[in-house]
PDB file of C-alpha atoms in Angstrom:
ATOM      1  CA  MET P   1      27.493  10.541  -5.756  1.00 84.00           C
ATOM      2  CA  VAL P   2      24.545  10.405  -8.137  1.00 85.00           C
ATOM      3  CA  MET P   3      25.600   6.927  -9.207  1.00 91.00           C
ATOM      4  CA  PHE P   4      25.703   5.847  -5.575  1.00 92.00           C
ATOM      5  CA  LEU P   5      22.227   7.242  -4.858  1.00 90.00           C
ATOM      6  CA  VAL P   6      20.768   5.697  -7.993  1.00 90.00           C
ATOM      7  CA  SER P   7      22.282   2.304  -7.089  1.00 93.00           C
ATOM      8  CA  LEU P   8      20.828   2.650  -3.598  1.00 91.00           C
ATOM      9  CA  LEU P   9      17.451   3.443  -5.145  1.00 91.00           C
ATOM     10  CA  ALA P  10      17.699   0.480  -7.499  1.00 92.00           C
ATOM     11  CA  ILE P  11      18.596  -1.855  -4.638  1.00 93.00           C
ATOM     12  CA  SER P  12      15.718  -0.695  -2.453  1.00 92.00           C
ATOM     13  CA  VAL P  13      13.210  -0.960  -5.317  1.00 90.00           C
ATOM     14  CA  LEU P  14      14.462  -4.443  -6.185  1.00 91.00           C
ATOM     15  CA  LEU P  15      14.324  -5.595  -2.551  1.00 91.00           C
ATOM     16  CA  TYR P  16      10.840  -4.133  -2.196  1.00 90.00           C
ATOM     17  CA  LEU P  17       9.519  -5.823  -5.320  1.00 87.00           C
ATOM     18  CA  LEU P  18      11.002  -9.192  -4.376  1.00 86.00           C
ATOM     19  CA  LEU P  19      10.179  -9.173  -0.660  1.00 87.00           C
ATOM     20  CA  ASP P  20       6.847  -7.395  -0.582  1.00 87.00           C
ATOM     21  CA  GLY P  21       5.808  -8.957  -3.871  1.00 85.00           C
ATOM     22  CA  PHE P  22       5.754 -12.173  -1.874  1.00 85.00           C
ATOM     23  CA  ASP P  23       3.490 -10.600   0.799  1.00 86.00           C
ATOM     24  CA  LEU P  24       1.138  -9.128  -1.759  1.00 88.00           C
ATOM     25  CA  GLY P  25       1.005 -12.411  -3.638  1.00 87.00           C
ATOM     26  CA  VAL P  26       0.039 -14.253  -0.465  1.00 86.00           C
ATOM     27  CA  GLY P  27      -2.662 -11.628   0.065  1.00 86.00           C
ATOM     28  CA  MET P  28      -4.131 -12.330  -3.353  1.00 87.00           C
ATOM     29  CA  LEU P  29      -3.787 -16.095  -2.978  1.00 86.00           C
ATOM     30  CA  LEU P  30      -5.778 -15.885   0.255  1.00 84.00           C
ATOM     31  CA  GLY P  31      -8.903 -15.794  -1.881  1.00 79.00           C
ATOM     32  CA  THR P  32      -8.129 -19.181  -3.398  1.00 81.00           C
ATOM     33  CA  THR P  33      -8.947 -21.171  -0.275  1.00 79.00           C
ATOM     34  CA  ASN P  34     -11.937 -21.160   2.031  1.00 79.00           C
ATOM     35  CA  SER P  35     -10.358 -23.166   4.810  1.00 82.00           C
ATOM     36  CA  GLU P  36      -9.567 -21.144   7.925  1.00 81.00           C
ATOM     37  CA  ASP P  37      -6.568 -23.393   8.697  1.00 83.00           C
ATOM     38  CA  ASN P  38      -5.045 -22.793   5.274  1.00 83.00           C
ATOM     39  CA  ARG P  39      -5.589 -19.063   5.524  1.00 84.00           C
ATOM     40  CA  ARG P  40      -4.003 -18.963   8.946  1.00 84.00           C
ATOM     41  CA  THR P  41      -0.993 -20.886   7.668  1.00 83.00           C
ATOM     42  CA  MET P  42      -0.662 -18.486   4.755  1.00 83.00           C
ATOM     43  CA  LEU P  43      -0.875 -15.447   7.029  1.00 84.00           C
ATOM     44  CA  ASN P  44       1.671 -17.020   9.377  1.00 83.00           C
ATOM     45  CA  THR P  45       4.217 -17.240   6.570  1.00 82.00           C
ATOM     46  CA  ILE P  46       4.170 -13.464   6.132  1.00 83.00           C
ATOM     47  CA  GLY P  47       3.125 -12.425   9.645  1.00 81.00           C
ATOM     48  CA  LEU P  48       6.625 -11.781  10.943  1.00 83.00           C
ATOM     49  CA  VAL P  49       8.150 -10.224   7.866  1.00 84.00           C
ATOM     50  CA  TRP P  50       5.575  -8.104   6.042  1.00 85.00           C
ATOM     51  CA  ASP P  51       6.122  -4.915   8.056  1.00 84.00           C
ATOM     52  CA  GLY P  52       9.837  -5.142   7.427  1.00 86.00           C
ATOM     53  CA  ASN P  53       9.345  -5.829   3.753  1.00 87.00           C
ATOM     54  CA  GLU P  54       7.092  -2.834   3.283  1.00 87.00           C
ATOM     55  CA  THR P  55       9.728  -0.636   4.870  1.00 90.00           C
ATOM     56  CA  TRP P  56      11.707  -0.927   1.622  1.00 91.00           C
ATOM     57  CA  LEU P  57       8.962   1.118  -0.025  1.00 91.00           C
ATOM     58  CA  VAL P  58       9.481   3.787   2.614  1.00 92.00           C
ATOM     59  CA  VAL P  59      13.228   3.647   1.943  1.00 92.00           C
ATOM     60  CA  THR P  60      12.544   4.079  -1.778  1.00 91.00           C
ATOM     61  CA  GLY P  61      10.325   7.097  -1.129  1.00 91.00           C
ATOM     62  CA  LEU P  62      12.869   8.565   1.254  1.00 92.00           C
ATOM     63  CA  ILE P  63      15.763   8.262  -1.204  1.00 92.00           C
ATOM     64  CA  LEU P  64      13.625   9.827  -3.932  1.00 90.00           C
ATOM     65  CA  CYS P  65      12.423  12.658  -1.710  1.00 89.00           C
ATOM     66  CA  GLY P  66      15.714  13.367   0.036  1.00 89.00           C
ATOM     67  CA  ALA P  67      18.294  12.746  -2.645  1.00 88.00           C
ATOM     68  CA  LEU P  68      16.512  13.103  -5.979  1.00 87.00           C
ATOM     69  CA  PRO P  69      13.738  15.649  -5.335  1.00 85.00           C
ATOM     70  CA  ILE P  70      13.231  16.503  -9.004  1.00 83.00           C
ATOM     71  CA  VAL P  71      12.648  12.866  -9.893  1.00 85.00           C
ATOM     72  CA  TYR P  72      10.348  12.568  -6.886  1.00 86.00           C
ATOM     73  CA  ALA P  73       8.257  15.566  -7.912  1.00 83.00           C
ATOM     74  CA  THR P  74       8.086  14.594 -11.565  1.00 82.00           C
ATOM     75  CA  LEU P  75       7.335  10.916 -11.105  1.00 84.00           C
ATOM     76  CA  LEU P  76       4.841  11.292  -8.297  1.00 84.00           C
ATOM     77  CA  SER P  77       2.962  13.901 -10.312  1.00 81.00           C
ATOM     78  CA  ALA P  78       2.947  11.599 -13.317  1.00 83.00           C
ATOM     79  CA  PHE P  79       1.856   8.625 -11.209  1.00 85.00           C
ATOM     80  CA  TYR P  80      -0.814  10.511  -9.262  1.00 85.00           C
ATOM     81  CA  VAL P  81      -3.668   8.029  -9.681  1.00 87.00           C
ATOM     82  CA  PRO P  82      -1.614   4.788  -9.443  1.00 89.00           C
ATOM     83  CA  VAL P  83       0.260   5.984  -6.357  1.00 90.00           C
ATOM     84  CA  ILE P  84      -2.932   6.987  -4.541  1.00 91.00           C
ATOM     85  CA  VAL P  85      -4.694   3.731  -5.362  1.00 91.00           C
ATOM     86  CA  MET P  86      -1.576   1.818  -4.287  1.00 92.00           C
ATOM     87  CA  LEU P  87      -1.431   3.668  -0.962  1.00 92.00           C
ATOM     88  CA  LEU P  88      -5.134   3.079  -0.311  1.00 93.00           C
ATOM     89  CA  GLY P  89      -4.604  -0.602  -1.054  1.00 92.00           C
ATOM     90  CA  LEU P  90      -1.616  -0.796   1.291  1.00 91.00           C
ATOM     91  CA  ILE P  91      -3.574   0.970   4.055  1.00 91.00           C
ATOM     92  CA  LEU P  92      -6.486  -1.441   3.690  1.00 91.00           C
ATOM     93  CA  ARG P  93      -4.388  -4.589   3.656  1.00 89.00           C
ATOM     94  CA  GLY P  94      -2.144  -3.532   6.532  1.00 87.00           C
ATOM     95  CA  VAL P  95      -5.038  -2.700   8.794  1.00 89.00           C
ATOM     96  CA  SER P  96      -7.120  -5.743   7.903  1.00 87.00           C
ATOM     97  CA  PHE P  97      -4.092  -7.921   8.654  1.00 84.00           C
ATOM     98  CA  GLU P  98      -3.849  -6.493  12.172  1.00 84.00           C
ATOM     99  CA  PHE P  99      -7.625  -6.460  12.747  1.00 86.00           C
ATOM    100  CA  ARG P 100      -8.143 -10.055  11.693  1.00 83.00           C
ATOM    101  CA  ASN P 101      -7.065 -11.514  15.053  1.00 80.00           C
ATOM    102  CA  LYS P 102      -9.461  -9.257  16.932  1.00 78.00           C
ATOM    103  CA  SER P 103     -12.503 -10.043  14.857  1.00 75.00           C
ATOM    104  CA  PRO P 104     -13.668 -13.657  14.886  1.00 75.00           C
ATOM    105  CA  HIS P 105     -16.981 -12.744  13.246  1.00 78.00           C
ATOM    106  CA  THR P 106     -15.679 -10.540  10.474  1.00 79.00           C
ATOM    107  CA  HIS P 107     -12.829 -12.654   9.116  1.00 82.00           C
ATOM    108  CA  TRP P 108     -14.454 -12.609   5.701  1.00 84.00           C
ATOM    109  CA  LEU P 109     -14.400  -8.803   5.591  1.00 86.00           C
ATOM    110  CA  CYS P 110     -10.776  -8.621   6.710  1.00 86.00           C
ATOM    111  CA  ASP P 111      -9.789 -11.259   4.159  1.00 87.00           C
ATOM    112  CA  LEU P 112     -11.706  -9.436   1.443  1.00 89.00           C
ATOM    113  CA  CYS P 113      -9.993  -6.134   2.245  1.00 89.00           C
ATOM    114  CA  PHE P 114      -6.651  -7.913   2.461  1.00 89.00           C
ATOM    115  CA  ALA P 115      -7.049  -9.516  -0.960  1.00 90.00           C
ATOM    116  CA  ILE P 116      -8.450  -6.403  -2.635  1.00 91.00           C
ATOM    117  CA  GLY P 117      -5.794  -4.160  -1.078  1.00 91.00           C
ATOM    118  CA  SER P 118      -3.021  -6.513  -2.147  1.00 90.00           C
ATOM    119  CA  LEU P 119      -4.395  -6.740  -5.666  1.00 91.00           C
ATOM    120  CA  ALA P 120      -4.789  -2.961  -6.014  1.00 91.00           C
ATOM    121  CA  ALA P 121      -1.293  -2.222  -4.692  1.00 91.00           C
ATOM    122  CA  ASN P 122       0.303  -4.894  -6.821  1.00 90.00           C
ATOM    123  CA  PHE P 123      -1.497  -3.997 -10.026  1.00 90.00           C
ATOM    124  CA  MET P 124      -0.642  -0.325  -9.643  1.00 91.00           C
ATOM    125  CA  GLN P 125       3.026  -1.138  -9.097  1.00 89.00           C
ATOM    126  CA  GLY P 126       2.974  -3.069 -12.356  1.00 89.00           C
ATOM    127  CA  VAL P 127       1.310  -0.129 -14.111  1.00 89.00           C
ATOM    128  CA  MET P 128       4.050   2.184 -12.855  1.00 88.00           C
ATOM    129  CA  VAL P 129       6.767  -0.171 -14.077  1.00 86.00           C
ATOM    130  CA  GLY P 130       5.053  -0.253 -17.462  1.00 86.00           C
ATOM    131  CA  LEU P 131       4.942   3.536 -17.595  1.00 85.00           C
ATOM    132  CA  LEU P 132       8.620   3.789 -16.721  1.00 84.00           C
ATOM    133  CA  LEU P 133       9.537   1.354 -19.503  1.00 84.00           C
ATOM    134  CA  GLU P 134       7.585   3.385 -22.018  1.00 81.00           C
ATOM    135  CA  ASP P 135       8.124   7.007 -22.927  1.00 70.00           C
ATOM    136  CA  LEU P 136       6.529   9.281 -20.378  1.00 75.00           C
ATOM    137  CA  LYS P 137       5.232  12.412 -22.041  1.00 74.00           C
ATOM    138  CA  PHE P 138       7.026  15.524 -20.825  1.00 73.00           C
ATOM    139  CA  ILE P 139       6.721  19.138 -21.907  1.00 73.00           C
ATOM    140  CA  ASP P 140       9.245  21.533 -20.307  1.00 71.00           C
ATOM    141  CA  GLY P 141      10.154  18.925 -17.732  1.00 67.00           C
ATOM    142  CA  LYS P 142       6.555  18.543 -16.671  1.00 70.00           C
ATOM    143  CA  TYR P 143       4.482  15.444 -17.181  1.00 72.00           C
ATOM    144  CA  SER P 144       1.811  16.093 -19.783  1.00 70.00           C
ATOM    145  CA  GLY P 145       0.036  12.752 -20.052  1.00 69.00           C
ATOM    146  CA  GLY P 146      -3.009  13.892 -18.121  1.00 71.00           C
ATOM    147  CA  LEU P 147      -4.549  12.463 -14.975  1.00 73.00           C
ATOM    148  CA  PHE P 148      -5.488   9.101 -16.418  1.00 76.00           C
ATOM    149  CA  GLY P 149      -2.600   9.019 -18.863  1.00 72.00           C
ATOM    150  CA  SER P 150      -1.141   6.342 -16.592  1.00 73.00           C
ATOM    151  CA  PHE P 151      -3.502   3.795 -18.043  1.00 79.00           C
ATOM    152  CA  ASN P 152      -2.779   2.679 -21.571  1.00 80.00           C
ATOM    153  CA  ASP P 153      -2.656  -0.763 -23.188  1.00 81.00           C
ATOM    154  CA  PHE P 154       0.970  -1.341 -22.358  1.00 82.00           C
ATOM    155  CA  SER P 155       0.955  -0.225 -18.737  1.00 82.00           C
ATOM    156  CA  VAL P 156      -2.238  -2.149 -17.944  1.00 86.00           C
ATOM    157  CA  LEU P 157      -0.721  -5.232 -19.554  1.00 86.00           C
ATOM    158  CA  CYS P 158       2.380  -4.705 -17.410  1.00 86.00           C
ATOM    159  CA  GLY P 159       0.134  -4.443 -14.355  1.00 86.00           C
ATOM    160  CA  VAL P 160      -1.559  -7.729 -15.193  1.00 88.00           C
ATOM    161  CA  SER P 161       1.671  -9.587 -15.924  1.00 87.00           C
ATOM    162  CA  TYR P 162       3.368  -8.172 -12.838  1.00 86.00           C
ATOM    163  CA  THR P 163       0.432  -9.314 -10.715  1.00 86.00           C
ATOM    164  CA  THR P 164       0.592 -12.804 -12.203  1.00 86.00           C
ATOM    165  CA  THR P 165       4.337 -12.961 -11.644  1.00 85.00           C
ATOM    166  CA  THR P 166       3.902 -11.963  -8.026  1.00 85.00           C
ATOM    167  CA  ILE P 167       1.300 -14.633  -7.439  1.00 84.00           C
ATOM    168  CA  GLY P 168       3.699 -17.126  -9.028  1.00 84.00           C
ATOM    169  CA  LEU P 169       6.510 -15.923  -6.768  1.00 80.00           C
ATOM    170  CA  SER P 170       4.416 -16.460  -3.646  1.00 79.00           C
ATOM    171  CA  LYS P 171       3.146 -19.801  -4.807  1.00 78.00           C
ATOM    172  CA  TRP P 172       6.660 -20.955  -5.589  1.00 76.00           C
ATOM    173  CA  SER P 173       8.328 -19.689  -2.437  1.00 67.00           C
ATOM    174  CA  ARG P 174       5.706 -21.444  -0.342  1.00 56.00           C
TER     175      ARG P 174
ATOM    176  CA  VAL I   1      -2.957  30.169   6.930  1.00 56.00           C
ATOM    177  CA  GLY I   2       0.216  31.835   8.233  1.00 67.00           C
ATOM    178  CA  ARG I   3       2.694  30.076   5.976  1.00 75.00           C
ATOM    179  CA  GLN I   4       0.924  30.969   2.727  1.00 78.00           C
ATOM    180  CA  PRO I   5       1.887  31.429  -0.060  1.00 83.00           C
ATOM    181  CA  TRP I   6       4.896  29.233   0.732  1.00 85.00           C
ATOM    182  CA  THR I   7       5.210  25.437   0.642  1.00 82.00           C
ATOM    183  CA  VAL I   8       8.778  25.688   1.946  1.00 82.00           C
ATOM    184  CA  TYR I   9       9.034  29.074   3.623  1.00 83.00           C
ATOM    185  CA  GLY I  10      11.039  31.525   1.543  1.00 83.00           C
ATOM    186  CA  VAL I  11      12.086  28.830  -0.906  1.00 84.00           C
ATOM    187  CA  LEU I  12       9.140  27.315  -2.748  1.00 82.00           C
ATOM    188  CA  ARG I  13       5.799  28.931  -3.511  1.00 85.00           C
ATOM    189  CA  THR I  14       2.635  26.810  -3.377  1.00 82.00           C
ATOM    190  CA  ALA I  15       1.893  27.809  -6.959  1.00 81.00           C
ATOM    191  CA  ASP I  16       5.205  26.259  -8.055  1.00 79.00           C
ATOM    192  CA  SER I  17       4.763  23.083  -6.040  1.00 77.00           C
ATOM    193  CA  MET I  18       1.456  22.165  -7.650  1.00 76.00           C
ATOM    194  CA  THR I  19       1.128  19.101  -9.857  1.00 74.00           C
ATOM    195  CA  PRO I  20       0.873  20.664 -13.331  1.00 72.00           C
ATOM    196  CA  PHE I  21      -2.175  18.855 -14.690  1.00 74.00           C
ATOM    197  CA  LEU I  22      -4.012  18.182 -11.449  1.00 77.00           C
ATOM    198  CA  THR I  23      -7.536  19.597 -11.389  1.00 79.00           C
ATOM    199  CA  ALA I  24      -9.426  20.610  -8.252  1.00 82.00           C
ATOM    200  CA  PRO I  25     -12.064  17.845  -8.649  1.00 85.00           C
ATOM    201  CA  ALA I  26      -9.297  15.242  -9.004  1.00 83.00           C
ATOM    202  CA  ALA I  27      -7.527  16.429  -5.858  1.00 85.00           C
ATOM    203  CA  LEU I  28     -10.861  16.581  -4.039  1.00 90.00           C
ATOM    204  CA  SER I  29     -11.840  13.065  -5.054  1.00 90.00           C
ATOM    205  CA  SER I  30      -8.524  11.659  -3.848  1.00 90.00           C
ATOM    206  CA  LEU I  31      -9.043  13.471  -0.535  1.00 92.00           C
ATOM    207  CA  ILE I  32     -12.581  12.072  -0.260  1.00 94.00           C
ATOM    208  CA  LEU I  33     -11.277   8.579  -1.060  1.00 92.00           C
ATOM    209  CA  PHE I  34      -8.687   8.801   1.708  1.00 93.00           C
ATOM    210  CA  CYS I  35     -11.316  10.083   4.146  1.00 94.00           C
ATOM    211  CA  ALA I  36     -13.698   7.270   3.209  1.00 93.00           C
ATOM    212  CA  VAL I  37     -11.063   4.581   3.747  1.00 92.00           C
ATOM    213  CA  TYR I  38     -10.032   6.119   7.076  1.00 93.00           C
ATOM    214  CA  VAL I  39     -13.656   6.386   8.275  1.00 95.00           C
ATOM    215  CA  PHE I  40     -14.182   2.741   7.304  1.00 92.00           C
ATOM    216  CA  ILE I  41     -11.049   1.635   9.175  1.00 91.00           C
ATOM    217  CA  PHE I  42     -11.617   3.837  12.221  1.00 93.00           C
ATOM    218  CA  SER I  43     -15.214   2.732  12.672  1.00 92.00           C
ATOM    219  CA  PHE I  44     -14.109  -0.890  12.718  1.00 89.00           C
ATOM    220  CA  GLY I  45     -11.238  -0.073  15.061  1.00 89.00           C
ATOM    221  CA  THR I  46     -13.626   1.678  17.443  1.00 91.00           C
ATOM    222  CA  TYR I  47     -16.017  -1.253  17.241  1.00 89.00           C
ATOM    223  CA  TYR I  48     -13.279  -3.769  18.118  1.00 87.00           C
ATOM    224  CA  ILE I  49     -12.076  -1.651  21.029  1.00 88.00           C
ATOM    225  CA  TYR I  50     -15.661  -1.304  22.231  1.00 90.00           C
ATOM    226  CA  ARG I  51     -16.121  -5.057  22.110  1.00 86.00           C
ATOM    227  CA  LEU I  52     -12.866  -5.677  23.952  1.00 84.00           C
ATOM    228  CA  LEU I  53     -13.990  -3.287  26.712  1.00 88.00           C
ATOM    229  CA  ARG I  54     -17.506  -4.735  26.843  1.00 87.00           C
ATOM    230  CA  ASP I  55     -16.324  -8.329  27.180  1.00 82.00           C
ATOM    231  CA  GLY I  56     -13.616  -7.457  29.679  1.00 79.00           C
ATOM    232  CA  PRO I  57     -10.896  -9.868  30.767  1.00 77.00           C
ATOM    233  CA  SER I  58     -12.078 -13.436  31.187  1.00 69.00           C
ATOM    234  CA  VAL I  59     -10.823 -16.401  33.195  1.00 65.00           C
ATOM    235  CA  ALA I  60     -10.168 -18.249  29.978  1.00 60.00           C
ATOM    236  CA  ASP I  61      -7.778 -15.506  28.873  1.00 56.00           C
ATOM    237  CA  GLN I  62      -5.715 -15.802  32.033  1.00 57.00           C
ATOM    238  CA  LYS I  63      -5.290 -19.531  31.591  1.00 54.00           C
ATOM    239  CA  SER I  64      -4.606 -18.866  27.905  1.00 54.00           C
ATOM    240  CA  VAL I  65      -6.998 -21.608  26.849  1.00 51.00           C
ATOM    241  CA  VAL I  66      -7.901 -19.556  23.790  1.00 53.00           C
ATOM    242  CA  ALA I  67      -6.017 -20.718  20.723  1.00 58.00           C
ATOM    243  CA  PRO I  68      -3.372 -18.153  19.858  1.00 58.00           C
ATOM    244  CA  GLY I  69      -3.848 -16.296  16.623  1.00 64.00           C
ATOM    245  CA  TYR I  70      -1.200 -16.030  13.976  1.00 67.00           C
ATOM    246  CA  ILE I  71       1.961 -14.226  14.878  1.00 66.00           C
ATOM    247  CA  THR I  72       2.391 -10.620  13.903  1.00 65.00           C
ATOM    248  CA  ALA I  73       5.454  -8.476  14.313  1.00 64.00           C
ATOM    249  CA  GLY I  74       3.437  -6.347  16.678  1.00 55.00           C
ATOM    250  CA  GLU I  75       2.787  -2.622  16.462  1.00 49.00           C
TER     251      GLU I  75
END
């Protein structure tokens, strides 16, 4: 049973990283062009699928919370800062995506929020991957790395390389 | 609050459900951050709704002369 749940978790994480990585990459690439036509084309490529892709993150959270509560509690405590920054980024980019159509005069603000939100979410995901690859510090089953223990050389490097990879993924799949 | 000191009534105490190293200022700053982002978003949302109401429906809208925006999955 545990094996099944862990495989399910692995599948949903993988699908999320691949599918939403593409959305986030497009969000970051939006800053590379000033042409409204290009930006609209870019947003059109993800317009129909990004909600669905982000649902895999919800599935991941749900499996963790429902099936592996100890992992959920431990990891989310350890990843306090990255998770919160990631959520704020996802909130910003989701809303600016929906607001953009309604706001002909504030496209620049929506695009800015979209790019910044995408970058923040993506970078923090990379940081979390880096932390998982490394040894997380635990004492008595509780994370002991401190609030900003999430950010060390290795995890930040992972964040940067993950972000670059994502941008590459979006660029390539275009 | 009525449910205190339980997070899950009769099962888990709030003291046991706390993140071990989380300090009050850290929790407060994350709360403030969330509030700030929501205020930012809500003020813009209100502004867009206000503008929609102020402009009202136009003839151009009915004939759908306005170029359609990009497609979203709707919400």
